[in-house]
PDB file of C-alpha atoms in Angstrom:
ATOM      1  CA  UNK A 292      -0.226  13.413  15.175  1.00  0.00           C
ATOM      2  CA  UNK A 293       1.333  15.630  11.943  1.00  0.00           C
ATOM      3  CA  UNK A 294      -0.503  16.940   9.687  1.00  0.00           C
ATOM      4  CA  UNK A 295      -0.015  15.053   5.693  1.00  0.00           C
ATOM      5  CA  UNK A 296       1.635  16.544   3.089  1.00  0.00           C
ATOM      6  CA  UNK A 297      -0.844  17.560   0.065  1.00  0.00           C
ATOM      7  CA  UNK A 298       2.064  15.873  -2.458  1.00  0.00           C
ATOM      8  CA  UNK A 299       1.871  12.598  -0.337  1.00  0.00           C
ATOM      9  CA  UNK A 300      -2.328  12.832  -0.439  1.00  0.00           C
ATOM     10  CA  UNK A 301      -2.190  13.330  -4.253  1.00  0.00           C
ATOM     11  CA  UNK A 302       0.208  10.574  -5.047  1.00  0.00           C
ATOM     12  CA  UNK A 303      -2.391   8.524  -2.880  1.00  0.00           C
ATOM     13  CA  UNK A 304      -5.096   9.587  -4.581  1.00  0.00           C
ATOM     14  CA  UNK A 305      -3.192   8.489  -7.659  1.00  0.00           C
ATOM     15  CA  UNK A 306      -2.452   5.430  -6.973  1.00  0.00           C
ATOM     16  CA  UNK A 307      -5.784   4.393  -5.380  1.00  0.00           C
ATOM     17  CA  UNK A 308      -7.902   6.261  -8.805  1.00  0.00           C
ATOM     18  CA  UNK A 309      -5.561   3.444 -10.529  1.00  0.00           C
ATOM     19  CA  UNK A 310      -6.283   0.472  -8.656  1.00  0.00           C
ATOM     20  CA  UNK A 311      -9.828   1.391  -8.336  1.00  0.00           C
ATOM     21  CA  UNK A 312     -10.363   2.515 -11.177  1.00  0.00           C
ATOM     22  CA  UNK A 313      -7.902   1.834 -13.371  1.00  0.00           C
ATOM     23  CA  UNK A 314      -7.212   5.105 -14.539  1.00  0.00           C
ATOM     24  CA  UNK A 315      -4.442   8.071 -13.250  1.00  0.00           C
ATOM     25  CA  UNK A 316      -6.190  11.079 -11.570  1.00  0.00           C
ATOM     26  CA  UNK A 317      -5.302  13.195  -9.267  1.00  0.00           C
ATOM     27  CA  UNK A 318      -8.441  14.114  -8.262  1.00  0.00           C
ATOM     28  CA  UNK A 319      -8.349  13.377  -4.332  1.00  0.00           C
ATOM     29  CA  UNK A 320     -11.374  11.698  -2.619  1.00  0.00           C
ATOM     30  CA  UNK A 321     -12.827  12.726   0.562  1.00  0.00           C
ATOM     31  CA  UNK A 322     -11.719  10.452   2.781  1.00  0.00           C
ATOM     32  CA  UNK A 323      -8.096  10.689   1.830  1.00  0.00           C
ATOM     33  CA  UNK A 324      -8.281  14.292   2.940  1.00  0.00           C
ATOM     34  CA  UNK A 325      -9.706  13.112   5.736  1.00  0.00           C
ATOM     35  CA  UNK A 326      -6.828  10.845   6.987  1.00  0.00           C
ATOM     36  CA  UNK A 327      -5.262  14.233   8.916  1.00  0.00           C
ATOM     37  CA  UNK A 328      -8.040  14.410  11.139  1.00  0.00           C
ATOM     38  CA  UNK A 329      -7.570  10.393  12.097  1.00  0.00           C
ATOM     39  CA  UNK A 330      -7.963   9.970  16.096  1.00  0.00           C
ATOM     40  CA  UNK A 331      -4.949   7.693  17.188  1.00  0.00           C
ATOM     41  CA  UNK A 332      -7.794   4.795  18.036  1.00  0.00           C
ATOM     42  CA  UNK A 333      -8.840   5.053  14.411  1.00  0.00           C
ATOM     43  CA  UNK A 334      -4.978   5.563  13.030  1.00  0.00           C
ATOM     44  CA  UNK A 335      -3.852   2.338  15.524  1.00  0.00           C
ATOM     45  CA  UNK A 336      -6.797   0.005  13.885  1.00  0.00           C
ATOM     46  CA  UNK A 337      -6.238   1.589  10.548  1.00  0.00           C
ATOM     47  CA  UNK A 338      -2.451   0.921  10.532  1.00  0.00           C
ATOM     48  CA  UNK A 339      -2.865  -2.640  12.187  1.00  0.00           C
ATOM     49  CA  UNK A 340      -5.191  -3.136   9.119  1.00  0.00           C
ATOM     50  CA  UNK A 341      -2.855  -1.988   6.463  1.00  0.00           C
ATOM     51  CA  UNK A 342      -0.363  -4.018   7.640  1.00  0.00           C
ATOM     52  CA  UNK A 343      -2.265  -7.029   7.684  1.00  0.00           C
ATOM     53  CA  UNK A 344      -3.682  -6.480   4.591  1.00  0.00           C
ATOM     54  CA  UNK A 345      -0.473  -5.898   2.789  1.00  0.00           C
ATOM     55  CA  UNK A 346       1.210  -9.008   4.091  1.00  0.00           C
ATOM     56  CA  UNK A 347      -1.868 -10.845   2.772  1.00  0.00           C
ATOM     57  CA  UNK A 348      -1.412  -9.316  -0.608  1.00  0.00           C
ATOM     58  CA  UNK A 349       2.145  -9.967  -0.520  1.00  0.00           C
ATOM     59  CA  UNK A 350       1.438 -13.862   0.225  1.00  0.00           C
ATOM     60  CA  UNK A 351      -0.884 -13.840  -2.945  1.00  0.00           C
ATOM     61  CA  UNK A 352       1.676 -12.454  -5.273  1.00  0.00           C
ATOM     62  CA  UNK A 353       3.780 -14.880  -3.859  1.00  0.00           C
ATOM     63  CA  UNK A 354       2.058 -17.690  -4.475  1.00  0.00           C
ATOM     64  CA  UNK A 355       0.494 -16.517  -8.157  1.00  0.00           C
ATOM     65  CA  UNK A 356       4.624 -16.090  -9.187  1.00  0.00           C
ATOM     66  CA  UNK A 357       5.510 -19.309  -8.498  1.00  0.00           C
ATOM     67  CA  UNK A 358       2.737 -21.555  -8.695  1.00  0.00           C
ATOM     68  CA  UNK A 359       0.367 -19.368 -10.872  1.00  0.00           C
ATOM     69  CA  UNK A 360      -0.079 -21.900 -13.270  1.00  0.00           C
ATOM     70  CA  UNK A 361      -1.928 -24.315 -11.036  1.00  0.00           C
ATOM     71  CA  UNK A 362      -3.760 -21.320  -9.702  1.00  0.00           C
ATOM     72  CA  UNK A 363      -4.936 -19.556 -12.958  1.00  0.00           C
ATOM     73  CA  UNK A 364      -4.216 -21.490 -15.751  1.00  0.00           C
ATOM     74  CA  UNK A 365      -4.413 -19.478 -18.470  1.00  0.00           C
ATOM     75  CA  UNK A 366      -1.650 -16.904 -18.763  1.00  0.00           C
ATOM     76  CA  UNK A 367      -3.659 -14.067 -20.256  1.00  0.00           C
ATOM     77  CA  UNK A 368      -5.678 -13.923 -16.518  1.00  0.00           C
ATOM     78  CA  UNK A 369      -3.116 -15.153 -14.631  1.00  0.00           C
ATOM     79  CA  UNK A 370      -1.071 -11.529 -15.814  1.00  0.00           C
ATOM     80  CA  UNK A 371      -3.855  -9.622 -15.343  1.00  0.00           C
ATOM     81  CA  UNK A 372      -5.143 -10.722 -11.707  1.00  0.00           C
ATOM     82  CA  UNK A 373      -1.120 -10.484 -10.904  1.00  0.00           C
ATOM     83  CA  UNK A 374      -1.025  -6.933 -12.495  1.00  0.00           C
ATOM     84  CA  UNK A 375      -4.065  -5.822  -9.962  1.00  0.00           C
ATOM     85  CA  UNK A 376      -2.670  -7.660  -7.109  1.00  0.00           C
ATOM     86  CA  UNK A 377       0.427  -5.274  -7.324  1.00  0.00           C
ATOM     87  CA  UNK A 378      -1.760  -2.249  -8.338  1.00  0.00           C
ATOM     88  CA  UNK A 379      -3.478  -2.849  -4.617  1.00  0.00           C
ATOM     89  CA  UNK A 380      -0.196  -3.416  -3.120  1.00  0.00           C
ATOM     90  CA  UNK A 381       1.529  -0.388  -4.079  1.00  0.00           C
ATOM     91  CA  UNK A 382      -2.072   1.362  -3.315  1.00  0.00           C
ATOM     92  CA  UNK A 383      -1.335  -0.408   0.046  1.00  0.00           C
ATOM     93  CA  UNK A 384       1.855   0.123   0.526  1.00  0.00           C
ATOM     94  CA  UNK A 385       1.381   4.097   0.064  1.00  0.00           C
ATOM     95  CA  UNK A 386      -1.205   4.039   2.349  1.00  0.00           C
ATOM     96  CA  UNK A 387       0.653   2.479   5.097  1.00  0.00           C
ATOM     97  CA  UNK A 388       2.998   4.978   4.472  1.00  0.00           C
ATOM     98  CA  UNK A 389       0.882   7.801   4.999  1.00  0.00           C
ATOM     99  CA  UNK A 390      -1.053   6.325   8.089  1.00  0.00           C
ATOM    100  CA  UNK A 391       2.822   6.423   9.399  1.00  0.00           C
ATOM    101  CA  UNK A 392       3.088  10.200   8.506  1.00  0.00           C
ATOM    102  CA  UNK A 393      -0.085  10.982  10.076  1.00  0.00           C
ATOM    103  CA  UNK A 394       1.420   9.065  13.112  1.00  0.00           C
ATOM    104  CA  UNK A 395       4.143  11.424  13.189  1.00  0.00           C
ATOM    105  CA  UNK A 396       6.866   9.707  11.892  1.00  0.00           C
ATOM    106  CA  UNK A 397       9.330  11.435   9.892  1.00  0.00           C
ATOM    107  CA  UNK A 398      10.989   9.079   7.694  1.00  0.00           C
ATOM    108  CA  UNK A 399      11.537   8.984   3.633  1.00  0.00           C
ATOM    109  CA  UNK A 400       9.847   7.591   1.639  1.00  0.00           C
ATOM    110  CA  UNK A 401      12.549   5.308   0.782  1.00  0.00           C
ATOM    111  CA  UNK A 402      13.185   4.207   4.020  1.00  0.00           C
ATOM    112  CA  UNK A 403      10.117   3.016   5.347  1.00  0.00           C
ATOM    113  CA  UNK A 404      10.260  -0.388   3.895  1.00  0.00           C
ATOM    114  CA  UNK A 405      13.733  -1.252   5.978  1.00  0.00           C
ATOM    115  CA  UNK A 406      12.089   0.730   8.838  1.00  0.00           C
ATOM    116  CA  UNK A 407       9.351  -1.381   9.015  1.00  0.00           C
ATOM    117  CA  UNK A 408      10.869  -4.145   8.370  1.00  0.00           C
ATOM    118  CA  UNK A 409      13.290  -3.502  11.409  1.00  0.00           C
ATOM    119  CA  UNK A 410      10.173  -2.526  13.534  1.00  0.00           C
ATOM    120  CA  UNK A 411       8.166  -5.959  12.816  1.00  0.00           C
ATOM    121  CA  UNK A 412      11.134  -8.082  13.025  1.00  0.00           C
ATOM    122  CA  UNK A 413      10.189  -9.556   9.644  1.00  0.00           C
ATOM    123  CA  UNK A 414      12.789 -11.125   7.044  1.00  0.00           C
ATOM    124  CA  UNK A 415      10.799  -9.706   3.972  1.00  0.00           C
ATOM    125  CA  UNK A 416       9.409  -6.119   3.131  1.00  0.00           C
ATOM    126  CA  UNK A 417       5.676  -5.746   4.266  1.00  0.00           C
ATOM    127  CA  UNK A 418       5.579  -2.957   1.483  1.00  0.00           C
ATOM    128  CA  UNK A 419       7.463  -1.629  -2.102  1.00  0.00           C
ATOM    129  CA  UNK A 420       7.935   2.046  -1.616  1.00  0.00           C
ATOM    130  CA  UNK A 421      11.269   1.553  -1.959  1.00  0.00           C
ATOM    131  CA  UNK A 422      10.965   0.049  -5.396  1.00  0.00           C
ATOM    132  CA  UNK A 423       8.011   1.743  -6.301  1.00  0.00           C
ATOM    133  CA  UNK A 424       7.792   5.193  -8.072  1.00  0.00           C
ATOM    134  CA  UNK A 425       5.336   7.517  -9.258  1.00  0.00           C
TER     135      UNK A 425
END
């Protein structure tokens, strides 16, 4: 277990103030200071979570690409409920990330989407670090 960065926490806390609440802010909440002191039962369930949950918002943004007409008809909310779907993914996506640092793994930030996707045996990227940047 490693301890986080305080640049990785803050660009965290950035990205979760703007999915949240739609607004940049570094200000960081409690609990994402608190992800150092994880136990490896919480990190494990935490990290199985993530996962999950990004490969669920993946499938969504999927499907609202290329059939979000006959989802969400009109365009105006279709680009809107697509724009907060990938606000929560790169949230996501970071998070992951930094559950993985916590874990101990030393790997860039721009390698963790090919790591993982080498680890899971999956043909697509469970997350966008790589082509996400803040």
């Amino acid at each position: 277990m490693a301890e986080v960065p305080e640049q990785v926490l803050r660009k965290l806390a950035r990205y979760y103030n703007l999915y949240k609440h739609g607004k940049d802010s570094d200000e960081i909440p409690p609990w994402i200071r608190n992800i150092s002191k994880l136990s490896k039962t919480d990190l494990e369930h935490e990290t199985r979570d993530t996962i999950r949950n990004c490969r669920e918002l993946k499938r969504k943004i999927t499907d609202l690409q290329y059939e979000g007409e006959r989802i969400i008809p009109v365009k105006s909310q279709r680009e809107k409920v697509l724009n907060d779907l990938q606000r929560e993914w790169t949230y996501m996506s970071y998070y992951l990330y930094t559950l993985f640092l916590h874990s101990g793994l030393d790997i860039p930030e721009d390698e963790f989407d090919e790591f993982l996707r080498e680890e899971t045996g999956s043909r697509t990227y469970i997350t966008n670090l790589s082509s996400s940047r803040g």
